[in-house]
PDB file of C-alpha atoms in Angstrom:
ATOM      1  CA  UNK A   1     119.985 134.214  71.664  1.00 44.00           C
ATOM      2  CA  UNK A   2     117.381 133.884  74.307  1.00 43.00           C
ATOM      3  CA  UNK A   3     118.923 132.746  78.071  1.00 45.00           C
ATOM      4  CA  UNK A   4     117.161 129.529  78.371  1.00 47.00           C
ATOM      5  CA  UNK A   5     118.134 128.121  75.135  1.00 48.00           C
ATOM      6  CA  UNK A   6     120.030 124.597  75.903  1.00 47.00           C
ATOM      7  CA  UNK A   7     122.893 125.770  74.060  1.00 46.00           C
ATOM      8  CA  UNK A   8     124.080 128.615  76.536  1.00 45.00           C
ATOM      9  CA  UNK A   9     126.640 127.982  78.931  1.00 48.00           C
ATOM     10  CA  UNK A  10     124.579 127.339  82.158  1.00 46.00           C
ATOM     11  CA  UNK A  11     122.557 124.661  80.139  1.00 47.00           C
ATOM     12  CA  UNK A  12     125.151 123.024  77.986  1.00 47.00           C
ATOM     13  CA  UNK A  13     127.305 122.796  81.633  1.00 52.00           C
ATOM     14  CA  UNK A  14     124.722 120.580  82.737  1.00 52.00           C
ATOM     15  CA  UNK A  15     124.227 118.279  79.870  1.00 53.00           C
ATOM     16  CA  UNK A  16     128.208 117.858  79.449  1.00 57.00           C
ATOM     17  CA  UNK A  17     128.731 117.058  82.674  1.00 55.00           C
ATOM     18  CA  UNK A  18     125.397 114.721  82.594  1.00 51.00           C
ATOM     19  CA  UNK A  19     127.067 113.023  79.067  1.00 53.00           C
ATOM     20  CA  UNK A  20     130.364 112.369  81.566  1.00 52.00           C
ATOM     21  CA  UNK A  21     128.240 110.573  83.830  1.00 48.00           C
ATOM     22  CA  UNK A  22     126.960 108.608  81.301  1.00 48.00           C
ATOM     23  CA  UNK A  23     130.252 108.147  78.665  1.00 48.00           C
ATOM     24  CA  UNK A  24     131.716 104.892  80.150  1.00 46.00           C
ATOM     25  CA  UNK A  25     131.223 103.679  83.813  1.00 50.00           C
ATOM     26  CA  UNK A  26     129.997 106.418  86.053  1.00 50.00           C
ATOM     27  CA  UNK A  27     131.908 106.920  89.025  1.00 61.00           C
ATOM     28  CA  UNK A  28     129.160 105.869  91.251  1.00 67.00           C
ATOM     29  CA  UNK A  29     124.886 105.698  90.541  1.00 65.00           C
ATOM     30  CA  UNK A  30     124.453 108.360  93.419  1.00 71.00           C
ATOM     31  CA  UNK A  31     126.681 110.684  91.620  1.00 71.00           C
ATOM     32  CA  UNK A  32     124.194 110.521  88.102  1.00 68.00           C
ATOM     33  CA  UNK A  33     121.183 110.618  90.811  1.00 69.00           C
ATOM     34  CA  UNK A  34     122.823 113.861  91.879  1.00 74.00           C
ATOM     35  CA  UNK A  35     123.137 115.417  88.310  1.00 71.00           C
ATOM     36  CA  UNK A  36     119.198 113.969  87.484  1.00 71.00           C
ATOM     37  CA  UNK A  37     117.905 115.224  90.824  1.00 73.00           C
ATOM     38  CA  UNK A  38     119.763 118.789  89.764  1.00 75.00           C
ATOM     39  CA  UNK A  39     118.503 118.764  86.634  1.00 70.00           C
ATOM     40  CA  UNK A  40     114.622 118.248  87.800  1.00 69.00           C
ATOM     41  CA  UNK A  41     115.561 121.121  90.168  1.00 75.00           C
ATOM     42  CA  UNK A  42     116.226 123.115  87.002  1.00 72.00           C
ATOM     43  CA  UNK A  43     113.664 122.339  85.373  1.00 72.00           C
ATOM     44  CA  UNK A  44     114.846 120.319  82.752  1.00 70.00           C
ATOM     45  CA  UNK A  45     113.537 116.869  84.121  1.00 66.00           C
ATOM     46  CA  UNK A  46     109.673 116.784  85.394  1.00 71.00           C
ATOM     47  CA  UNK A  47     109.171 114.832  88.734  1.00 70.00           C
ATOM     48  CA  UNK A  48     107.634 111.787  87.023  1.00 68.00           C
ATOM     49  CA  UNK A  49     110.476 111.428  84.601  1.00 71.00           C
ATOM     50  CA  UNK A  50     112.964 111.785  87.670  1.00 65.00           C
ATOM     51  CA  UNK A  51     110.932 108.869  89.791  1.00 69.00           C
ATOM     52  CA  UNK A  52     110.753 106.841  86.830  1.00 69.00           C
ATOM     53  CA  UNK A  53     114.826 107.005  86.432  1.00 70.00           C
ATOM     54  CA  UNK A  54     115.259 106.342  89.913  1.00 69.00           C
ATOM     55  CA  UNK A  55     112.849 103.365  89.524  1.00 67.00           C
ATOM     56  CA  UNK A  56     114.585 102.061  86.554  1.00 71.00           C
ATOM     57  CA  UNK A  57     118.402 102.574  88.787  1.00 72.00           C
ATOM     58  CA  UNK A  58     116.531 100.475  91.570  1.00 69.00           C
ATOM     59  CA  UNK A  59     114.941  97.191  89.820  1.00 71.00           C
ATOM     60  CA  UNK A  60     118.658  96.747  89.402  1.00 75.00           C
ATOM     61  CA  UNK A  61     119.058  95.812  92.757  1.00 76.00           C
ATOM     62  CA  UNK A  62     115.440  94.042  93.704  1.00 82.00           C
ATOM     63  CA  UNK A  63     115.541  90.452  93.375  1.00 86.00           C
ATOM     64  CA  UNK A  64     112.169  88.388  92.670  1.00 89.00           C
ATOM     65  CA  UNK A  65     110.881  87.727  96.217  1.00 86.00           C
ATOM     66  CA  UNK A  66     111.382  91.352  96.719  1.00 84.00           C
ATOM     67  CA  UNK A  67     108.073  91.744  95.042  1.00 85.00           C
ATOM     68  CA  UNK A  68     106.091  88.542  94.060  1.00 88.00           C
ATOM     69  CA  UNK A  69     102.401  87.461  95.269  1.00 87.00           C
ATOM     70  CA  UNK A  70     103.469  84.989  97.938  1.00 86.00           C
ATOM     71  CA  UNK A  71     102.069  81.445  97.539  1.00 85.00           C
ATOM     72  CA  UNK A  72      99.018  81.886 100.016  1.00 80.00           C
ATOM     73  CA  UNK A  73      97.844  84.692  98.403  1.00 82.00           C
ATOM     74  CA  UNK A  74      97.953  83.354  94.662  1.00 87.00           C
ATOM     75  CA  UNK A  75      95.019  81.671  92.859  1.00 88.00           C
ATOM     76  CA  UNK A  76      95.226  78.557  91.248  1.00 91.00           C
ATOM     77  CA  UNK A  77      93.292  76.510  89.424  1.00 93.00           C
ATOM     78  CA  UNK A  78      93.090  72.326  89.905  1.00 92.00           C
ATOM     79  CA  UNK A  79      93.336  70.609  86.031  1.00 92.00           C
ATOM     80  CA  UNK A  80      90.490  68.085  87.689  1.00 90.00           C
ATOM     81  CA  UNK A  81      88.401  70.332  89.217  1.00 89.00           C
ATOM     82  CA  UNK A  82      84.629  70.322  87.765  1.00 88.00           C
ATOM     83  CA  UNK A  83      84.034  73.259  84.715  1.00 84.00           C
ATOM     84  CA  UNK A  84      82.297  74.977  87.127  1.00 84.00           C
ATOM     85  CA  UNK A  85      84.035  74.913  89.955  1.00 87.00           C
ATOM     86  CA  UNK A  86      86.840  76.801  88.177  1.00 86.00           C
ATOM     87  CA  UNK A  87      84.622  79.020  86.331  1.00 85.00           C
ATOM     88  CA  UNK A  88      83.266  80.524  89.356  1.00 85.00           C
ATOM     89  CA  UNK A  89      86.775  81.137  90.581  1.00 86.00           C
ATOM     90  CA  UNK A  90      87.637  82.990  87.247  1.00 86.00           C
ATOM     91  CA  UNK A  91      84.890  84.988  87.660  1.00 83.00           C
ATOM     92  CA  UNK A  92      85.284  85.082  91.541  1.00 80.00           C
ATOM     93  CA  UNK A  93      88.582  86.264  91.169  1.00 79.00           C
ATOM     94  CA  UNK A  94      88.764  89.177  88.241  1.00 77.00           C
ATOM     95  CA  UNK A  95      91.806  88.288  86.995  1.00 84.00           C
ATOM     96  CA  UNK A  96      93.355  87.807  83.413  1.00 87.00           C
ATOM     97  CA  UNK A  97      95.862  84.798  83.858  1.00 91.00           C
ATOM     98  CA  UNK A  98      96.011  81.644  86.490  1.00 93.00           C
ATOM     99  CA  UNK A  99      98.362  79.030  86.905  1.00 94.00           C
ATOM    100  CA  UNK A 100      96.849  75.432  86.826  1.00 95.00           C
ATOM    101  CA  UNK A 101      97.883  72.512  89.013  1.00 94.00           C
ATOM    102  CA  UNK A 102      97.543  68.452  88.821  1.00 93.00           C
ATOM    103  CA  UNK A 103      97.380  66.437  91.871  1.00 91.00           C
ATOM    104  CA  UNK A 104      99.773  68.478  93.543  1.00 91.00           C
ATOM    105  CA  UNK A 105      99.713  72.362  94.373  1.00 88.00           C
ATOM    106  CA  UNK A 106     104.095  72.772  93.097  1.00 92.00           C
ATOM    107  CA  UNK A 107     103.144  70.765  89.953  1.00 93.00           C
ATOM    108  CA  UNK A 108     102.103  73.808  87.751  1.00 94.00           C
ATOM    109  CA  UNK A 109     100.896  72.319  84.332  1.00 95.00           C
ATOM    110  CA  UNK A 110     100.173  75.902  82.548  1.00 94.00           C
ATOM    111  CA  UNK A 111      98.309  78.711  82.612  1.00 94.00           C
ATOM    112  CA  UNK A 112      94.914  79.404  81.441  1.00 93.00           C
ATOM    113  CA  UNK A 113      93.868  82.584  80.215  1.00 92.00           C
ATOM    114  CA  UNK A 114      90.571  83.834  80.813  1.00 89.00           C
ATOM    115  CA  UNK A 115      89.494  84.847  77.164  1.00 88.00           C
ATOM    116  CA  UNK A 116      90.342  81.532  76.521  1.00 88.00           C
ATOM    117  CA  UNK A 117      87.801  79.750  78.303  1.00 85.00           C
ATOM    118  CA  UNK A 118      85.375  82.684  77.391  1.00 83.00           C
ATOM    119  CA  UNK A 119      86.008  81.860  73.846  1.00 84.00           C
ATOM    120  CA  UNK A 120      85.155  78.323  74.325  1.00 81.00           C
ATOM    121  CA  UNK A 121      81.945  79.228  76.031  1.00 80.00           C
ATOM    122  CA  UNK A 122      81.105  81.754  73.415  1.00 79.00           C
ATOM    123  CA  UNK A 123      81.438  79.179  70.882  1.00 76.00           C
ATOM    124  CA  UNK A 124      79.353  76.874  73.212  1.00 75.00           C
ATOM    125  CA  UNK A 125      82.042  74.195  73.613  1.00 70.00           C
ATOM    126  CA  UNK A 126      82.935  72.324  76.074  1.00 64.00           C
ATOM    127  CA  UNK A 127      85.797  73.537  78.053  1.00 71.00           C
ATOM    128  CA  UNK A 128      89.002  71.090  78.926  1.00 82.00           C
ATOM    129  CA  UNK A 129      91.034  73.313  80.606  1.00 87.00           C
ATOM    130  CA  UNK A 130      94.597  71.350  79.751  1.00 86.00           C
ATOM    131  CA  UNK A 131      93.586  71.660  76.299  1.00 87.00           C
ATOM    132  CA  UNK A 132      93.701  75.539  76.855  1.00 90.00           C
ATOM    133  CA  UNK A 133      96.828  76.120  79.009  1.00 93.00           C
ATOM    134  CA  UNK A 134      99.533  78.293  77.723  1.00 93.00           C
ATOM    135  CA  UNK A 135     103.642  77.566  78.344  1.00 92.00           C
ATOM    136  CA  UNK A 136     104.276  77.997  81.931  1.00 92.00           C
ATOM    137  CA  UNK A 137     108.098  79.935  82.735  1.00 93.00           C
ATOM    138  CA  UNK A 138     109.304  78.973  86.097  1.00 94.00           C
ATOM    139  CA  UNK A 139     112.069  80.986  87.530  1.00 93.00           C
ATOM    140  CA  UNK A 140     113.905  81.194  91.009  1.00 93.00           C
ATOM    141  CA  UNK A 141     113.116  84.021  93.680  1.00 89.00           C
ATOM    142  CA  UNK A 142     116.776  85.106  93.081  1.00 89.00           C
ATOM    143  CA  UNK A 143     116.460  86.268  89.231  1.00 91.00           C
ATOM    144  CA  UNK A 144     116.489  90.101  89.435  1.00 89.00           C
ATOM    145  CA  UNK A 145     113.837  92.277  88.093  1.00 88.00           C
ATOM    146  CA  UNK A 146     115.905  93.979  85.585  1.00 85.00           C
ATOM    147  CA  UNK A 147     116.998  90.834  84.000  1.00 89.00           C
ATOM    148  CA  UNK A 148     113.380  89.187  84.215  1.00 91.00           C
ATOM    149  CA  UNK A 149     111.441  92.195  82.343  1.00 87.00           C
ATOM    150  CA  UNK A 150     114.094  91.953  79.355  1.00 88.00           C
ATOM    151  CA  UNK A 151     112.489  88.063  79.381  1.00 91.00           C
ATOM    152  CA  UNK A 152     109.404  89.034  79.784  1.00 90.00           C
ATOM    153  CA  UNK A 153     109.593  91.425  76.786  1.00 87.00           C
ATOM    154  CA  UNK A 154     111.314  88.825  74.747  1.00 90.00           C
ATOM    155  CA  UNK A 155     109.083  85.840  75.475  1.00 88.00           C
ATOM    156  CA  UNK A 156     105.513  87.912  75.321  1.00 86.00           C
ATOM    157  CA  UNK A 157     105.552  86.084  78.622  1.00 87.00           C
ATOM    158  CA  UNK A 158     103.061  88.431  81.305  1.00 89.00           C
ATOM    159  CA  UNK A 159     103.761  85.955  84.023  1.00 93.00           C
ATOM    160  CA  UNK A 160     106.069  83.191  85.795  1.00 94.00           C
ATOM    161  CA  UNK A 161     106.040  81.010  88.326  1.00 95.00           C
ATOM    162  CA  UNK A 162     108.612  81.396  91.079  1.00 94.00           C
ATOM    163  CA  UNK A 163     109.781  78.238  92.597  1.00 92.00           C
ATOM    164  CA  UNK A 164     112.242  77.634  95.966  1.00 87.00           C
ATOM    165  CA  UNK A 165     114.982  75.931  95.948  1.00 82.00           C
ATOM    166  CA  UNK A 166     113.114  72.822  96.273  1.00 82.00           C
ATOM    167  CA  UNK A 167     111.121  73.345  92.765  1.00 84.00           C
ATOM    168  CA  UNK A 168     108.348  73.651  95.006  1.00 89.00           C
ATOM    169  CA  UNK A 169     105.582  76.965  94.058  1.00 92.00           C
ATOM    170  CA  UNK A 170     106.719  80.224  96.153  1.00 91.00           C
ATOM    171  CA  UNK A 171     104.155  82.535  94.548  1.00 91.00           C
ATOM    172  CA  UNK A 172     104.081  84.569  91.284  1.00 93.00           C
ATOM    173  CA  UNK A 173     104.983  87.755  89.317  1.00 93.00           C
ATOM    174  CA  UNK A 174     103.598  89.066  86.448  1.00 90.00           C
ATOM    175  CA  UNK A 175     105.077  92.206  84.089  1.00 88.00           C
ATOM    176  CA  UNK A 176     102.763  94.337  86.025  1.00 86.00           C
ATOM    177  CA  UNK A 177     104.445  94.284  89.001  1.00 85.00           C
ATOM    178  CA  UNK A 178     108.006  94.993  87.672  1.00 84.00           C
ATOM    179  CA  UNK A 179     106.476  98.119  85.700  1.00 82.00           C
ATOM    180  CA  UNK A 180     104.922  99.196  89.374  1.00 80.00           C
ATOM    181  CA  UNK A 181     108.868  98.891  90.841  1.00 76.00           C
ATOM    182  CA  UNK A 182     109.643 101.505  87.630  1.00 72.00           C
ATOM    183  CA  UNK A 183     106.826 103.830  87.182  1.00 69.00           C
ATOM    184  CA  UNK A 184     104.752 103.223  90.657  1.00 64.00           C
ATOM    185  CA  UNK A 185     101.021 101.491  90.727  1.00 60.00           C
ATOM    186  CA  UNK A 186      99.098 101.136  88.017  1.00 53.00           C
ATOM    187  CA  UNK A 187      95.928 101.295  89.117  1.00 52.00           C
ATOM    188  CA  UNK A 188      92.337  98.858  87.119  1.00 51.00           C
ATOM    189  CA  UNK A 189      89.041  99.767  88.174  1.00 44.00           C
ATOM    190  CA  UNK A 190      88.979  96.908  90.439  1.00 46.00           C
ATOM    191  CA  UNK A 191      91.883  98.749  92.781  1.00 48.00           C
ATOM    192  CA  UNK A 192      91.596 100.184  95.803  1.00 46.00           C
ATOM    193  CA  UNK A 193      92.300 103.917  95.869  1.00 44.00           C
ATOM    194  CA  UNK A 194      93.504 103.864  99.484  1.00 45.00           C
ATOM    195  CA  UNK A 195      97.426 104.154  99.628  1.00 44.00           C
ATOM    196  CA  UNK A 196      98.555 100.661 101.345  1.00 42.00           C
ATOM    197  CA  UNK A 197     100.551 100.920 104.911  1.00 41.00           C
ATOM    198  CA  UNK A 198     104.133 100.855 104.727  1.00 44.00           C
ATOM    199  CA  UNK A 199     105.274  97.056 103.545  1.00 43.00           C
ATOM    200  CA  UNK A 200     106.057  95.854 106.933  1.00 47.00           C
ATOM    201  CA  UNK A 201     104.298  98.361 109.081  1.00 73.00           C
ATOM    202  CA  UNK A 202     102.698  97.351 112.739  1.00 82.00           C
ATOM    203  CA  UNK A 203     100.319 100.539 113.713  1.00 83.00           C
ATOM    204  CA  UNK A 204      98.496 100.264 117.238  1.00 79.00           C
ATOM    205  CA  UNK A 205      95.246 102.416 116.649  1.00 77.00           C
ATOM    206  CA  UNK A 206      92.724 102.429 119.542  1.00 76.00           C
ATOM    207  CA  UNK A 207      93.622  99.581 121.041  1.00 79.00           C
ATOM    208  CA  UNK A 208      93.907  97.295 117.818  1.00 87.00           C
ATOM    209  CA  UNK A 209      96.711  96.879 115.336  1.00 90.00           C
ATOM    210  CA  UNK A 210      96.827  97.489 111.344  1.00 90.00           C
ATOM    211  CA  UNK A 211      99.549  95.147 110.167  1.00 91.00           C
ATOM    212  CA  UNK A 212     100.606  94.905 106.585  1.00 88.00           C
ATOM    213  CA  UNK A 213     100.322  91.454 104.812  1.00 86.00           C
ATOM    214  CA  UNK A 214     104.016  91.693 104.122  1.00 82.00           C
ATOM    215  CA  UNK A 215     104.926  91.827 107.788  1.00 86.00           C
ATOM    216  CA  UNK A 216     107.444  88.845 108.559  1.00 84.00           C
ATOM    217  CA  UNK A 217     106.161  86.382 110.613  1.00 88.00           C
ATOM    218  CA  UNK A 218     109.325  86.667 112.530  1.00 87.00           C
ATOM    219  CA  UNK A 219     108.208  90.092 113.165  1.00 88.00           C
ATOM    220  CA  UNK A 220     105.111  89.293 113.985  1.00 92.00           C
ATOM    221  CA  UNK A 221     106.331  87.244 116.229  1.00 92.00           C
ATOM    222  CA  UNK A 222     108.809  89.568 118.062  1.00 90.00           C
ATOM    223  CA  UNK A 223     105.723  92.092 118.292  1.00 90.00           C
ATOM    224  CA  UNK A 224     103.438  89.892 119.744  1.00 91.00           C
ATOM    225  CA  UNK A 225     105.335  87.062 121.750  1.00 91.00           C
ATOM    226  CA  UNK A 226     103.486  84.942 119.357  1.00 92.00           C
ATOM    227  CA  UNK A 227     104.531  81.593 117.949  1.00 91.00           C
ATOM    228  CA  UNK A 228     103.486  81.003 114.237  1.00 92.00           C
ATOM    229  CA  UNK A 229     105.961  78.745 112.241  1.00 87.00           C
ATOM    230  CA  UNK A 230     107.468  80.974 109.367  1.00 79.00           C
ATOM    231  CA  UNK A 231     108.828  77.097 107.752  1.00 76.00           C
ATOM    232  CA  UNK A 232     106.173  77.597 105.259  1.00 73.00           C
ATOM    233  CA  UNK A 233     105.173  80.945 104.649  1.00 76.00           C
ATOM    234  CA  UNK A 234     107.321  83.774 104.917  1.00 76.00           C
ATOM    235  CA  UNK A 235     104.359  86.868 105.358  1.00 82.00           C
ATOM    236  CA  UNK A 236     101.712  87.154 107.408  1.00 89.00           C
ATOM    237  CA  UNK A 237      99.607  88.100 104.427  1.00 86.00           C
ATOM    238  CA  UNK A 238     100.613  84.162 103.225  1.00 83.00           C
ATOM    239  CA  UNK A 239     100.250  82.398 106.789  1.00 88.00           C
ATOM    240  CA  UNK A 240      96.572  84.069 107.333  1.00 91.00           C
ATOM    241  CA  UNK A 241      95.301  83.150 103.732  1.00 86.00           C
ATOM    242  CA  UNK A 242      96.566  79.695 104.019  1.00 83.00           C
ATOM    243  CA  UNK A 243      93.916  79.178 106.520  1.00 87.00           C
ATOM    244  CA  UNK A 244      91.309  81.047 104.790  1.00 87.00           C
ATOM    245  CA  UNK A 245      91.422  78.245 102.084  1.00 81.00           C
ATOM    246  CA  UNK A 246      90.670  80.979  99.675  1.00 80.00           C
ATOM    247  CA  UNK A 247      91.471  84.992  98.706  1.00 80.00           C
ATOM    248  CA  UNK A 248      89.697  86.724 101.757  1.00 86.00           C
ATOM    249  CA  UNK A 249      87.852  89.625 100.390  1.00 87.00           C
ATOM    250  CA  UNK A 250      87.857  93.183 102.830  1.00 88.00           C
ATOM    251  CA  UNK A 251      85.307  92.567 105.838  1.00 91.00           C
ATOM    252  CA  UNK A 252      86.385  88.099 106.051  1.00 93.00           C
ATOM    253  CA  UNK A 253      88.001  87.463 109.392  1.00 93.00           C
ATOM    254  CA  UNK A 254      89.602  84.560 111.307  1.00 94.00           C
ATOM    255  CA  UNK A 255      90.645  83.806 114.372  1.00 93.00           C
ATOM    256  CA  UNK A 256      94.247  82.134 114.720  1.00 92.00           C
ATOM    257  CA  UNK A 257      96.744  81.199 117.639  1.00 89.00           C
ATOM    258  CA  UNK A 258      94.809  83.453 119.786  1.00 90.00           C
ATOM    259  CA  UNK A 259      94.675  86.110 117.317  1.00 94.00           C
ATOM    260  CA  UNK A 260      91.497  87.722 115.305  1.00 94.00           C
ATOM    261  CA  UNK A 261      92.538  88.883 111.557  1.00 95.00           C
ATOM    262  CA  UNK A 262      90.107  91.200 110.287  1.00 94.00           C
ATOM    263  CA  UNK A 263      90.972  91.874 106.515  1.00 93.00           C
ATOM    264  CA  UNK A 264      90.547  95.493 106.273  1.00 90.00           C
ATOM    265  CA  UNK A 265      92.485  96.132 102.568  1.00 86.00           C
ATOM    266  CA  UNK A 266      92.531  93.500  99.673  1.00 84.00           C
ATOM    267  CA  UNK A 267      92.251  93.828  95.906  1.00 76.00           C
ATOM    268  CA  UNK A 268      91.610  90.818  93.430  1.00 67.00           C
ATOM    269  CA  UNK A 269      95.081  89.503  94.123  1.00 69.00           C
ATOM    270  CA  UNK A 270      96.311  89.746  97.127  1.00 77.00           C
ATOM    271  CA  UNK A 271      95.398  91.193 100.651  1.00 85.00           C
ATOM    272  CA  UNK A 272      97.201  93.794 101.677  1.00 85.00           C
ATOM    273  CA  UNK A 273      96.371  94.644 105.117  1.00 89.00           C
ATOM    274  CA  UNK A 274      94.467  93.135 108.628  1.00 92.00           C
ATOM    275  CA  UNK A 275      92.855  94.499 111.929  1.00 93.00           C
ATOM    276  CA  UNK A 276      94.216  92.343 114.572  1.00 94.00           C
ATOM    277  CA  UNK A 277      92.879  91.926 117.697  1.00 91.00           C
ATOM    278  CA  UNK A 278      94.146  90.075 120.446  1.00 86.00           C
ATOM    279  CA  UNK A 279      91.954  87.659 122.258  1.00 73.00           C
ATOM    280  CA  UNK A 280      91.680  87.833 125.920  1.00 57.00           C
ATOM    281  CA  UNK A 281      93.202  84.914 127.581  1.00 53.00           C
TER     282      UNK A 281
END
């Protein structure tokens, strides 16, 4: 019998002592990391297969706000707003799904579907928009990731709303960005290929700073000596679009408290990263 059959010894160690791991309650989830990570080292797992384990091991422990869009940075559509108004947005914006409001920005009504309205303007109707939306599911930024994809998969659901503890709007998630937490990005044509900063990085380079969207205000703050009010917005990312009035495409700046924000990286959902400059006094 050939050496690297799984049934010698060496191999058949492994797996029995892997099976222990798994037979009942492991002893601990570093101690099955250790027999995966030694198993890859054998050969036996590939490195993609080990990261997506790991991934799987860690949505356990990510909450919601760990990883939703942030309510400055999502795109909404108003139930009032002229056809065309919201048309250009759907096209403006590239994406597949978007919540719709009434009078208010928290009171989320449904969500349209682009290929929805498409239909309706392939067909040469005119579009109502509430007659289009789909079920909205609203969740709290608490639910964890592990527990919301087994909804997701159940309902056919691709995204929720999250809501504070105020039922007020505090951004989105959709399935895609629980798969990215267990298998990494998954890249559309529209993304950039540039690898993002690290989530809550502050880099001075050459006199100016690249600071991730996801930077804390409070951070921000602390950096800079700067004052911005975190009561409403959590991110930087959120603060900055909030005044933008919009989803600031790469190259949009504006200036704010005495700072300029240069968006240097942004996809068709969020913005991920800003040149700041600090104005001279």
């Amino acid at each position: 019998m050939s050496e690297d059959h799984p049934s010698t010894p060496a191999h058949r160690s492994w797996f029995e002592r892997l099976s222990q791991a798994l037979s009942g309650e492991p002893r601990n989830i570093e101690e099955l990391l250790d027999e995966l990570r030694q198993a890859q080292a054998n050969g036996l797992l590939s490195n993609d297969t080990l990261s997506m384990v790991e991934g799987a091991i860690d949505v356990a422990d990510l909450t919601v706000s760990d990883v939703m869009v942030p309510r400055g940075q999502v795109v909404t559509l108003a139930s009032d707003a002229p056809f065309a108004d919201n048309l250009a947005i759907v096209i403006e914006s590239g994406h597949s799904r978007f919540p719709v409001h009434g009078d208010e920005k928290d009171e989320i009504l449904g969500i349209l579907l682009a290929k929805d309205l498409l239909r309706c303007l392939a067909d040469g109707v005119p579009a109502d928009i509430s007659q289009l939306l789909r079920p909205v599911a609203l969740i709290p930024a608490s639910k964890k990731l592990n527990v919301l994809l087994k909804e997701f998969r159940l309902s056919h659901n691709h995204m929720a709303i999250v809501v504070d503890e105020y039922g007020g709007v505090a951004g989105l998630i959709t399935i895609e960005d629980v798969l990215e937490q267990i298998v990494g990005d998954i890249d559309d044509e529209h993304d950039d290929d540039d690898d993002d900063a690290d989530s809550r990085q502050m880099t001075e380079v050459d006199g100016q700073w690249l600071v991730n969207a996801l930077t804390p205000i409070a951070e921000f703050n602390e950096r800079f000596g700067s004052a911005f009010l975190d009561e409403e917005f959590d991110t930087v990312g959120g603060m900055v679009t909030a005044e933008f009035g919009h989803l600031p495409e790469a190259g949009e700046e504006i200036t704010l408290g005495g700072f300029n924000f240069h968006v240097n990286k942004a996809d068709d959902r969020r913005v991920h990263q800003f040149i700041v400059r600090v104005h001279a006094n």
